[in-house]
Structures are given as structure tokens and as C-alpha cells.
CSV table of C-alpha atoms in Angstrom, one decimal:
chain,number,residue,atom,x,y,z
A,285,UNK,CA,51.6,11.7,-25.4
A,286,UNK,CA,49.6,15.3,-25.3
A,287,UNK,CA,49.1,16.7,-22.0
A,288,UNK,CA,46.2,15.5,-20.2
A,289,UNK,CA,46.1,20.0,-19.6
A,290,UNK,CA,45.9,20.8,-23.4
A,291,UNK,CA,42.2,21.0,-23.8
A,292,UNK,CA,42.2,22.8,-20.6
A,293,UNK,CA,44.4,25.6,-21.8
A,294,UNK,CA,43.1,25.8,-24.7
A,295,UNK,CA,39.7,26.9,-23.4
A,296,UNK,CA,41.4,28.9,-20.5
A,297,UNK,CA,43.3,31.0,-22.9
A,298,UNK,CA,40.6,31.6,-25.6
A,299,UNK,CA,38.6,32.7,-22.2
A,300,UNK,CA,41.0,35.0,-20.9
A,301,UNK,CA,40.0,38.2,-22.3
A,302,UNK,CA,36.7,37.2,-20.3
A,303,UNK,CA,38.3,36.0,-17.3
A,304,UNK,CA,41.0,39.0,-17.1
A,305,UNK,CA,38.0,41.9,-16.8
A,306,UNK,CA,36.5,40.2,-13.7
A,307,UNK,CA,37.6,41.0,-10.6
A,308,UNK,CA,40.6,38.3,-8.9
A,309,UNK,CA,41.0,37.3,-5.8
A,310,UNK,CA,43.8,35.0,-4.3
A,311,UNK,CA,43.2,32.9,-1.2
A,312,UNK,CA,44.8,34.0,2.2
A,313,UNK,CA,45.5,33.0,6.1
A,314,UNK,CA,46.2,34.8,8.8
A,315,UNK,CA,49.8,36.7,9.6
A,316,UNK,CA,50.9,35.7,11.9
A,317,UNK,CA,53.9,33.7,11.0
A,318,UNK,CA,56.6,34.0,11.0
A,319,UNK,CA,58.1,34.4,7.9
A,320,UNK,CA,61.8,34.7,7.6
A,321,UNK,CA,63.8,36.2,4.9
A,322,UNK,CA,60.4,35.9,2.4
A,323,UNK,CA,63.0,38.3,0.1
A,324,UNK,CA,65.6,35.3,-0.6
A,325,UNK,CA,63.7,32.3,-0.3
A,326,UNK,CA,62.2,33.1,-3.8
A,327,UNK,CA,64.7,35.7,-5.9
A,328,UNK,CA,62.7,37.5,-9.4
A,329,UNK,CA,64.9,38.0,-12.7
A,330,UNK,CA,62.7,40.8,-14.7
A,331,UNK,CA,62.8,39.9,-19.0
A,332,UNK,CA,61.4,42.2,-21.7
A,333,UNK,CA,57.9,40.6,-21.1
A,334,UNK,CA,58.3,37.6,-18.2
A,335,UNK,CA,59.6,37.5,-15.1
A,336,UNK,CA,61.2,34.1,-13.6
A,337,UNK,CA,60.7,33.1,-10.3
A,338,UNK,CA,64.2,31.5,-8.6
A,339,UNK,CA,63.4,28.9,-5.6
A,340,UNK,CA,66.6,30.0,-3.7
A,341,UNK,CA,66.9,27.5,-0.7
A,342,UNK,CA,69.6,25.1,-2.6
A,343,UNK,CA,70.6,24.0,0.8
A,344,UNK,CA,67.5,22.4,1.0
A,345,UNK,CA,67.2,21.6,-2.1
A,346,UNK,CA,64.8,23.9,-2.4
A,347,UNK,CA,62.5,23.3,-0.4
A,348,UNK,CA,59.3,24.9,0.2
A,349,UNK,CA,58.3,26.1,3.4
A,350,UNK,CA,55.5,28.8,5.0
A,351,UNK,CA,58.1,31.7,3.6
A,352,UNK,CA,58.2,30.4,-0.4
A,353,UNK,CA,54.7,30.2,-0.4
A,354,UNK,CA,53.4,33.5,0.8
A,355,UNK,CA,55.8,35.1,-0.7
A,356,UNK,CA,55.1,32.7,-4.4
A,357,UNK,CA,51.5,34.0,-3.3
A,358,UNK,CA,51.9,37.7,-4.2
A,359,UNK,CA,54.3,37.7,-6.3
A,360,UNK,CA,51.7,35.7,-9.0
A,361,UNK,CA,48.9,38.4,-8.3
A,362,UNK,CA,51.1,41.1,-9.1
A,363,UNK,CA,52.1,39.6,-12.3
A,364,UNK,CA,48.6,38.9,-13.1
A,365,UNK,CA,47.4,42.1,-12.4
A,366,UNK,CA,50.1,43.5,-14.6
A,367,UNK,CA,49.6,44.6,-18.4
A,368,UNK,CA,53.0,44.0,-19.1
A,369,UNK,CA,53.4,41.0,-18.2
A,370,UNK,CA,52.8,38.2,-20.7
A,371,UNK,CA,53.7,34.9,-18.9
A,372,UNK,CA,55.7,33.6,-15.7
A,373,UNK,CA,59.1,31.1,-15.5
A,374,UNK,CA,59.7,29.6,-12.1
A,375,UNK,CA,63.3,27.0,-11.7
A,376,UNK,CA,65.2,26.1,-8.8
A,377,UNK,CA,68.3,27.3,-7.9
A,378,UNK,CA,71.2,25.1,-8.4
A,379,UNK,CA,70.5,21.4,-8.7
A,380,UNK,CA,67.2,21.0,-7.7
A,381,UNK,CA,63.8,22.4,-9.0
A,382,UNK,CA,61.8,21.6,-5.6
A,383,UNK,CA,62.3,18.1,-3.2
A,384,UNK,CA,58.6,20.1,-1.9
A,385,UNK,CA,57.1,20.6,1.0
A,386,UNK,CA,59.5,21.1,4.5
A,387,UNK,CA,58.8,18.1,5.9
A,388,UNK,CA,61.2,18.4,8.8
A,389,UNK,CA,60.0,22.4,9.5
A,390,UNK,CA,56.2,20.7,9.6
A,391,UNK,CA,57.6,17.8,12.1
A,392,UNK,CA,59.8,20.4,14.2
A,393,UNK,CA,56.1,22.6,14.1
A,394,UNK,CA,54.0,19.6,15.4
A,395,UNK,CA,56.7,18.8,18.1
A,396,UNK,CA,57.0,22.4,19.6
A,397,UNK,CA,53.0,21.9,19.6
A,398,UNK,CA,52.4,24.4,17.1
A,399,UNK,CA,49.5,22.7,14.5
A,400,UNK,CA,48.3,26.3,13.4
A,401,UNK,CA,51.1,27.3,11.9
A,402,UNK,CA,50.9,23.8,9.7
A,403,UNK,CA,47.8,24.0,8.5
A,404,UNK,CA,48.8,27.5,7.8
A,405,UNK,CA,51.3,26.3,5.7
A,406,UNK,CA,49.2,24.0,4.2
A,407,UNK,CA,46.8,26.5,3.2
A,408,UNK,CA,48.6,28.5,1.5
A,409,UNK,CA,50.1,26.2,-0.1
A,410,UNK,CA,47.2,24.7,-1.6
A,411,UNK,CA,45.6,28.2,-2.5
A,412,UNK,CA,49.6,28.4,-4.3
A,413,UNK,CA,48.6,25.4,-6.4
A,414,UNK,CA,45.2,26.1,-7.5
A,415,UNK,CA,46.3,29.8,-7.9
A,416,UNK,CA,49.1,28.7,-10.4
A,417,UNK,CA,46.9,25.7,-12.3
A,418,UNK,CA,43.8,28.1,-13.1
A,419,UNK,CA,47.0,31.4,-13.9
A,420,UNK,CA,45.7,33.4,-16.5
A,421,UNK,CA,49.0,33.7,-18.1
A,422,UNK,CA,51.2,30.9,-19.6
A,423,UNK,CA,53.7,30.0,-17.0
A,424,UNK,CA,56.7,27.6,-18.0
A,425,UNK,CA,58.6,25.2,-14.5
A,426,UNK,CA,62.1,25.0,-15.5
A,427,UNK,CA,62.6,21.0,-14.4
A,428,UNK,CA,66.1,21.0,-13.9
A,429,UNK,CA,66.9,18.4,-11.6
A,430,UNK,CA,64.8,17.0,-7.7
A,431,UNK,CA,61.2,17.4,-8.4
A,432,UNK,CA,58.9,16.0,-5.9
A,433,UNK,CA,55.9,16.4,-3.7
A,434,UNK,CA,55.0,19.9,-3.3
A,435,UNK,CA,57.5,21.0,-5.8
A,436,UNK,CA,55.7,18.7,-8.5
A,437,UNK,CA,52.1,20.7,-6.4
A,438,UNK,CA,53.9,24.9,-8.0
A,439,UNK,CA,54.8,23.1,-12.0
A,440,UNK,CA,52.8,20.0,-12.9
A,441,UNK,CA,49.2,22.5,-12.9
A,442,UNK,CA,50.8,24.9,-15.0
A,443,UNK,CA,51.4,25.4,-18.7
A,444,UNK,CA,54.6,24.3,-19.3
A,445,UNK,CA,57.0,21.6,-17.9
A,446,UNK,CA,60.5,21.6,-19.5
A,447,UNK,CA,62.1,17.9,-18.3
A,448,UNK,CA,65.6,17.5,-18.6
A,449,UNK,CA,68.1,14.4,-18.0
A,450,UNK,CA,68.7,15.6,-15.0
A,451,UNK,CA,64.7,16.0,-13.2
A,452,UNK,CA,63.4,12.5,-10.9
A,453,UNK,CA,60.3,12.9,-9.9
A,454,UNK,CA,57.9,10.8,-7.2
A,455,UNK,CA,55.1,11.6,-4.8
A,456,UNK,CA,57.2,9.4,-2.2
A,457,UNK,CA,54.5,10.2,0.7
A,458,UNK,CA,53.5,7.0,1.7
A,459,UNK,CA,57.3,6.9,3.5
A,460,UNK,CA,57.0,9.3,5.6
A,461,UNK,CA,53.4,8.4,6.8
A,462,UNK,CA,51.6,10.5,4.2
A,463,UNK,CA,49.1,10.8,0.8
A,464,UNK,CA,50.3,12.5,-2.0
A,465,UNK,CA,48.6,16.3,-1.6
A,466,UNK,CA,49.6,19.5,-2.5
A,467,UNK,CA,46.8,18.1,-6.2
A,468,UNK,CA,48.8,14.9,-6.8
A,469,UNK,CA,45.3,13.5,-6.3
A,470,UNK,CA,44.3,15.4,-8.8
A,471,UNK,CA,47.2,14.6,-12.0
A,472,UNK,CA,48.1,11.2,-10.7
A,473,UNK,CA,45.0,10.2,-11.1
A,474,UNK,CA,44.7,11.3,-14.9
A,475,UNK,CA,48.2,9.5,-15.7
A,476,UNK,CA,48.0,6.3,-18.2
A,477,UNK,CA,46.5,3.1,-16.7
A,478,UNK,CA,47.3,2.8,-13.1
A,479,UNK,CA,50.4,4.5,-13.4
A,480,UNK,CA,49.0,7.2,-10.6
A,481,UNK,CA,47.8,4.7,-7.9
A,482,UNK,CA,52.1,2.8,-8.4
A,483,UNK,CA,53.6,6.2,-8.3
A,484,UNK,CA,51.4,6.9,-5.4
A,485,UNK,CA,51.4,3.8,-3.1
A,486,UNK,CA,55.6,3.7,-3.7
A,487,UNK,CA,56.2,6.5,-3.7
A,488,UNK,CA,58.8,5.6,-6.9
A,489,UNK,CA,61.4,8.0,-9.2
A,490,UNK,CA,61.4,8.6,-12.5
A,491,UNK,CA,63.0,10.6,-14.9
A,492,UNK,CA,62.5,13.4,-17.8
A,493,UNK,CA,61.7,10.8,-20.4
A,494,UNK,CA,59.3,8.5,-18.4
A,495,UNK,CA,58.0,12.2,-17.5
A,496,UNK,CA,57.6,13.3,-21.2
A,497,UNK,CA,56.0,9.9,-21.9
A,498,UNK,CA,53.3,9.6,-20.5
A,499,UNK,CA,52.6,13.2,-20.2
A,500,UNK,CA,53.7,15.1,-16.4
A,501,UNK,CA,56.0,16.9,-18.6
A,502,UNK,CA,55.1,19.1,-21.8
A,503,UNK,CA,58.9,19.5,-23.1
A,504,UNK,CA,62.2,17.7,-22.7
A,505,UNK,CA,65.7,19.9,-23.2
A,506,UNK,CA,68.9,18.5,-22.3
A,507,UNK,CA,69.3,20.5,-19.4
A,508,UNK,CA,72.9,22.1,-21.5
A,509,UNK,CA,70.5,24.0,-23.7
A,510,UNK,CA,68.6,25.7,-20.3
A,511,UNK,CA,70.6,28.7,-20.3
A,512,UNK,CA,69.5,28.7,-24.4
A,513,UNK,CA,65.7,28.5,-23.3
A,514,UNK,CA,66.1,31.0,-20.7
A,515,UNK,CA,67.5,32.8,-22.8
A,516,UNK,CA,65.5,33.1,-26.1
A,517,UNK,CA,62.5,32.7,-23.3
A,518,UNK,CA,63.8,36.6,-21.6
A,519,UNK,CA,63.0,38.3,-25.6
A,520,UNK,CA,59.9,37.6,-26.0
A,521,UNK,CA,57.0,39.7,-25.8
A,522,UNK,CA,54.6,38.1,-25.9
A,523,UNK,CA,51.5,36.6,-23.4
A,524,UNK,CA,50.2,34.7,-26.1
A,525,UNK,CA,51.2,30.1,-25.0
A,526,UNK,CA,51.2,29.2,-28.7
A,527,UNK,CA,53.9,31.3,-29.3
A,528,UNK,CA,56.3,30.1,-25.7
A,529,UNK,CA,55.3,26.7,-26.9
A,530,UNK,CA,57.6,27.5,-30.4
A,531,UNK,CA,60.1,28.9,-28.3
A,532,UNK,CA,60.1,25.8,-26.4
A,533,UNK,CA,59.9,23.5,-28.7
A,534,UNK,CA,62.8,24.4,-30.8
A,535,UNK,CA,64.9,23.2,-27.9
A,536,UNK,CA,63.0,20.4,-27.7
A,537,UNK,CA,64.3,16.7,-28.2
A,538,UNK,CA,62.5,13.5,-28.6
A,539,UNK,CA,63.7,11.1,-26.4
A,540,UNK,CA,61.7,7.8,-25.0
A,541,UNK,CA,61.6,6.0,-21.9
A,542,UNK,CA,64.6,3.8,-20.2
A,543,UNK,CA,63.6,-0.4,-21.4
A,544,UNK,CA,63.8,-0.6,-18.0
A,545,UNK,CA,61.2,1.9,-17.3
A,546,UNK,CA,58.5,0.9,-15.4
A,547,UNK,CA,55.7,2.4,-18.6
A,548,UNK,CA,57.5,-0.9,-20.4
A,549,UNK,CA,55.3,-2.9,-17.5
A,550,UNK,CA,51.7,-0.9,-18.2
A,551,UNK,CA,51.0,-3.7,-18.7
A,552,UNK,CA,51.2,-6.4,-15.9
A,553,UNK,CA,51.4,-2.8,-13.2
A,554,UNK,CA,48.0,-2.1,-14.7
A,555,UNK,CA,46.4,-5.9,-14.0
A,556,UNK,CA,48.0,-5.8,-10.7
A,557,UNK,CA,46.9,-1.7,-9.3
A,558,UNK,CA,44.4,-1.8,-10.8
A,559,UNK,CA,42.0,-3.5,-8.1
A,560,UNK,CA,40.0,-2.1,-5.9
A,561,UNK,CA,41.8,-3.0,-2.0
A,562,UNK,CA,45.6,-2.1,-1.3
A,563,UNK,CA,45.1,-6.0,0.4
A,564,UNK,CA,43.8,-7.1,-3.3
A,565,UNK,CA,46.7,-5.2,-5.3
A,566,UNK,CA,49.3,-7.0,-2.5
A,567,UNK,CA,48.3,-10.4,-3.7
A,568,UNK,CA,48.1,-9.6,-7.2
A,569,UNK,CA,51.6,-8.6,-7.3
A,570,UNK,CA,52.4,-11.9,-5.4
A,571,UNK,CA,50.9,-14.0,-7.7
A,572,UNK,CA,52.7,-12.6,-10.4
A,573,UNK,CA,56.2,-12.7,-7.6
A,574,UNK,CA,55.8,-16.6,-8.1
A,575,UNK,CA,56.5,-16.0,-11.8
A,576,UNK,CA,59.9,-15.4,-10.8
A,577,UNK,CA,59.2,-11.9,-12.0
A,578,UNK,CA,61.3,-9.6,-10.5
A,579,UNK,CA,59.2,-5.9,-10.8
A,580,UNK,CA,57.1,-7.3,-8.7
A,581,UNK,CA,59.3,-8.0,-6.2
A,582,UNK,CA,60.8,-5.3,-6.5
A,583,UNK,CA,57.8,-3.3,-6.0
A,584,UNK,CA,56.7,-5.5,-3.0
A,585,UNK,CA,59.8,-5.3,-1.6
A,586,UNK,CA,59.1,-0.4,-1.5
A,587,UNK,CA,54.8,-0.5,-0.3
A,588,UNK,CA,56.6,-3.1,2.6
A,589,UNK,CA,58.3,-0.1,3.8
A,590,UNK,CA,55.1,2.6,3.8
A,591,UNK,CA,52.5,3.2,6.0
A,592,UNK,CA,49.8,0.4,5.9
A,593,UNK,CA,47.5,3.1,6.7
A,594,UNK,CA,49.0,6.1,4.4
A,595,UNK,CA,48.6,3.1,1.5
A,596,UNK,CA,44.7,3.3,1.8
A,597,UNK,CA,44.4,6.8,2.4
A,598,UNK,CA,46.7,7.6,-0.6
A,599,UNK,CA,44.9,4.6,-2.8
A,600,UNK,CA,41.6,6.5,-2.4
A,601,UNK,CA,42.4,9.6,-2.6
A,602,UNK,CA,43.9,9.2,-6.0
A,603,UNK,CA,40.5,6.8,-7.3
A,604,UNK,CA,38.2,10.2,-5.5
A,605,UNK,CA,40.6,12.2,-7.7
A,606,UNK,CA,39.8,10.4,-10.9
A,607,UNK,CA,36.4,12.2,-10.2
A,608,UNK,CA,36.4,15.8,-9.4
A,609,UNK,CA,38.1,18.9,-10.4
A,610,UNK,CA,41.4,21.0,-9.3
A,611,UNK,CA,39.5,22.5,-6.7
A,612,UNK,CA,37.7,19.7,-5.1
A,613,UNK,CA,41.1,18.2,-5.4
A,614,UNK,CA,43.1,20.5,-2.9
A,615,UNK,CA,40.2,20.6,-0.7
A,616,UNK,CA,39.9,17.2,0.6
A,617,UNK,CA,43.8,17.2,0.4
A,618,UNK,CA,43.4,19.8,3.1
A,619,UNK,CA,41.1,17.6,5.6
A,620,UNK,CA,43.7,15.1,4.5
A,621,UNK,CA,46.0,17.2,5.6
A,622,UNK,CA,44.8,18.3,8.5
A,623,UNK,CA,43.5,15.0,9.9
A,624,UNK,CA,47.3,13.3,9.4
A,625,UNK,CA,49.2,16.6,11.1
A,626,UNK,CA,47.1,16.6,13.9
A,627,UNK,CA,48.1,13.5,15.8
A,628,UNK,CA,43.8,12.3,16.2
A,629,UNK,CA,44.2,9.1,14.1
A,630,UNK,CA,48.0,8.3,14.2
A,631,UNK,CA,51.0,9.9,14.6
A,632,UNK,CA,53.4,8.0,11.4
A,633,UNK,CA,53.4,11.2,9.6
A,634,UNK,CA,56.6,12.3,12.8
A,635,UNK,CA,57.1,8.9,13.3
A,636,UNK,CA,57.8,8.5,8.9
A,637,UNK,CA,60.4,11.7,9.0
A,638,UNK,CA,61.8,11.2,12.0
A,639,UNK,CA,62.6,7.8,10.7
A,640,UNK,CA,63.7,8.8,7.4
A,641,UNK,CA,65.2,11.8,7.9
A,642,UNK,CA,65.8,13.4,11.7
A,643,UNK,CA,67.1,9.6,13.4
A,644,UNK,CA,68.1,8.5,9.8
A,645,UNK,CA,67.5,4.6,11.2
A,646,UNK,CA,64.9,4.1,8.7
A,647,UNK,CA,63.3,1.5,10.7
A,648,UNK,CA,59.1,3.4,11.6
A,649,UNK,CA,56.9,1.7,14.0
A,650,UNK,CA,53.9,2.4,12.0
A,651,UNK,CA,50.2,2.4,14.1
A,652,UNK,CA,48.4,0.8,12.8
A,653,UNK,CA,51.5,-1.9,11.6
A,654,UNK,CA,49.9,-3.9,9.1
A,655,UNK,CA,47.2,-3.4,6.8
A,656,UNK,CA,44.6,-6.2,8.6
A,657,UNK,CA,45.3,-4.0,11.1
A,658,UNK,CA,44.0,0.1,9.8
A,659,UNK,CA,40.0,-0.3,10.0
A,660,UNK,CA,37.3,1.5,8.1
A,661,UNK,CA,36.6,4.0,10.2
A,662,UNK,CA,40.1,5.5,10.7
A,663,UNK,CA,40.4,5.5,6.4
A,664,UNK,CA,37.3,7.2,6.7
A,665,UNK,CA,38.2,10.5,8.6
A,666,UNK,CA,40.4,11.2,7.1
A,667,UNK,CA,37.9,12.1,4.4
A,668,UNK,CA,35.3,13.4,6.2
A,669,UNK,CA,34.6,16.9,6.8
A,670,UNK,CA,36.3,19.3,9.1
A,671,UNK,CA,34.5,20.1,12.4
A,672,UNK,CA,32.8,23.5,12.9
A,673,UNK,CA,35.8,25.3,14.9
A,674,UNK,CA,38.1,24.2,11.6
A,675,UNK,CA,37.4,26.1,8.6
A,676,UNK,CA,37.5,24.1,5.0
A,677,UNK,CA,40.0,25.2,2.1
A,678,UNK,CA,38.5,28.5,0.7
A,679,UNK,CA,39.4,28.4,-3.3
A,680,UNK,CA,39.1,31.3,-5.6
A,681,UNK,CA,36.2,28.9,-8.5
A,682,UNK,CA,33.8,32.0,-8.3
A,683,UNK,CA,36.6,34.7,-9.8
A,684,UNK,CA,39.4,31.4,-11.7
A,685,UNK,CA,38.2,28.3,-13.0
A,686,UNK,CA,38.8,25.3,-12.3
A,687,UNK,CA,40.5,22.6,-14.5
A,688,UNK,CA,37.6,19.8,-15.1
């Protein structure tokens, strides 16, 4: 299946000569946040006509903190402005690309009463996603391992994504009382049928073969070939995406989803997840489960583990994302994240992180505890404009074209 970004990529590179001549700005935040060892969190390899950024926090599966986000922003600006650099490669050190944002660090900041640094992390993260999604040079992400949450956010909006048999993709935020963010409402909403709603609400994992089949990845290669791909990319002297694509295709493999793949259940999935509300989705799943459908039974079990408020917020987010550009999705997700982290509506984020990653008792006490107790006002508040004292996310849309 062709990537959902193909036409946007072509249009962007046809317009490249015009765009690179314009002034370019990258969105920034105040610099008072303490950055821990920024040089070591992202390593850099220089090639003939490219640069490779290496996410380097393997002890936490390359989870993205403020240090990684701010360093990548600086590197990407420098590389884009350098006429000797034709394209950029991004990969992770060791067995993960990136497990996503460092949510335990955010949890600790909130427990210390440091809400401001949490907001600045989100601001930097979402700005980086926009930069990668509107980058003026080809971008290759090597997803050879865990690729979740924010890790997907800094790879899927780019030009090329190479998956392997080791790739594990997921947006598991509802399991910690949060919502898929970092551009997830943009790319999930553009998946076939209602697969995006399913992945957003359940947090279910898919593999590399499934990613290439549904369009989340553009290429698939066995992990043993990744060093060969890197070697060949390193010899290229080009800024032409078609040249890079041919190089990636030299090592590409044709794969098909496993017989047990969710993609083989797409008809039932669409039947259940096409409904307008979470309650209707659950009713449809229960109706199918009554017919001894094991997949529906398992899906209901997954939904029972998630935050009820997060389910409703996430469903609305994906539905709105279907009609929004990348920058619009990121601005809305920033609002949602500020509300979620503030704790004014619910403390589900801290409770979810505590239960899954801190105390690990896997017994979160959600508030509200049931779907019935989630009010429309609670959901609406996530999507409402921030107050006059809380700036909205600013993105350089005048200098950098957003995807439609």
C-alpha cells in the first residue's frame, strides 16, 4: 500500500527551490530548563552528503526527554541550512528506535510541582514533529526496534520509514490516562478504515510487516540488512528523494501480515470502531463477542484497562484529526496535553504512570472510574482554547508548509 504522504512529499520537493530561499524559523521555548548532557543524548555521524542522528538513551529505550528534543531541533536547523548536507537519517541506539516521551520524568516533574517544564517539553516535542513533517530535505527513519508514542511522532511524519522484523509500533497512551499525541491524531486518522481509532483506543501493538501494509512504514527490510542500508546511504551524494528511495528499495523485502494480524480483521474492526461514541463501539464489540468472536473479547479486555476519560478524549481527537492539517493537529494536541498534565480535570496521567511504570501494581484508580461518569464538559475542556495567560503552541507555518 502506498504511503499516505506520497503526494505531499512530491509536492514539497517540487517546491523546494522556492522554499529554501525563504527565511526559515524554528519554534523555540525559554531556555531555563536544565538540559542533562545534551551532547551525549543524540550522537551524530557525518557521511558524504548526509548526517545521521542517533538517539542515545538505550537504558530507557531511547525515551525522549527535553535534552533530546532541544538538541534535535538545533541539529535539524543546522543540517537544513547547510547546503553540503543533502538528507538526514535518524535511528536509535541498541534495541529501540524510541519508546516515546520520557513520561516518568514528566511524572516526577509534576510531583515536584514543576508544571512549567512539562509544558516546555511538550512545546519542544511538538515543534520538532512539525519540523520533521515539513523538513526541506529527505528524512530517513530506521525503525529497527520499539517505536512508540513520541518515537513514532519524530519518524512517521518524515519522508521514509524503514521497518524490520524487530519493529514494534504502538500508541499506548490511554493505558496511562493520556491521549495519543506528537502528531498521532494526524497520521492515525489517515490509516485505512478505522484502524487508527482501534490503535489509539486500545494501545495495541503492530509489527513491521503490519506497518508497511497499512502505510505507517514506507519500506521493510530484515534487521540484518540495516548496516548495509546505512553503508549505501552513506555513500550517496544527493538531496533527491527518488535517489534515496531507490537505494532503500535495493534492500527492500515483500512481506505480508501474519494470519493472526489485526489487518485480517479489518472488516469487523471497521464495523465496531466506526461508531460515533466509545459506548457505541463497546456495544458493537459486545454484540460480536456474543458470537464467540475471540478477537472482540480480547479487544474489550484491552479497553477495560484504559482510562475512561482518555478513551473519549482520544476518540474525538482522531475524528477531528481526519479533517485537520499536521500543524492544526499539533496545536490541538498541545492544548489537550496542557489540560491532561495540569491535573485540573483529572489526575489520570499521574495515576496511570504510577500504576504502570512507577509502582507497577497495574491497578490504576481512574477518575472518573467509568464511561458513564465522564461528562461532555470534561471532554470539551480538553479541546477548548487555553487561557489568555497560557500561550497556544506557535508553529512556523508561514515559512514551512503544513501537510493537508
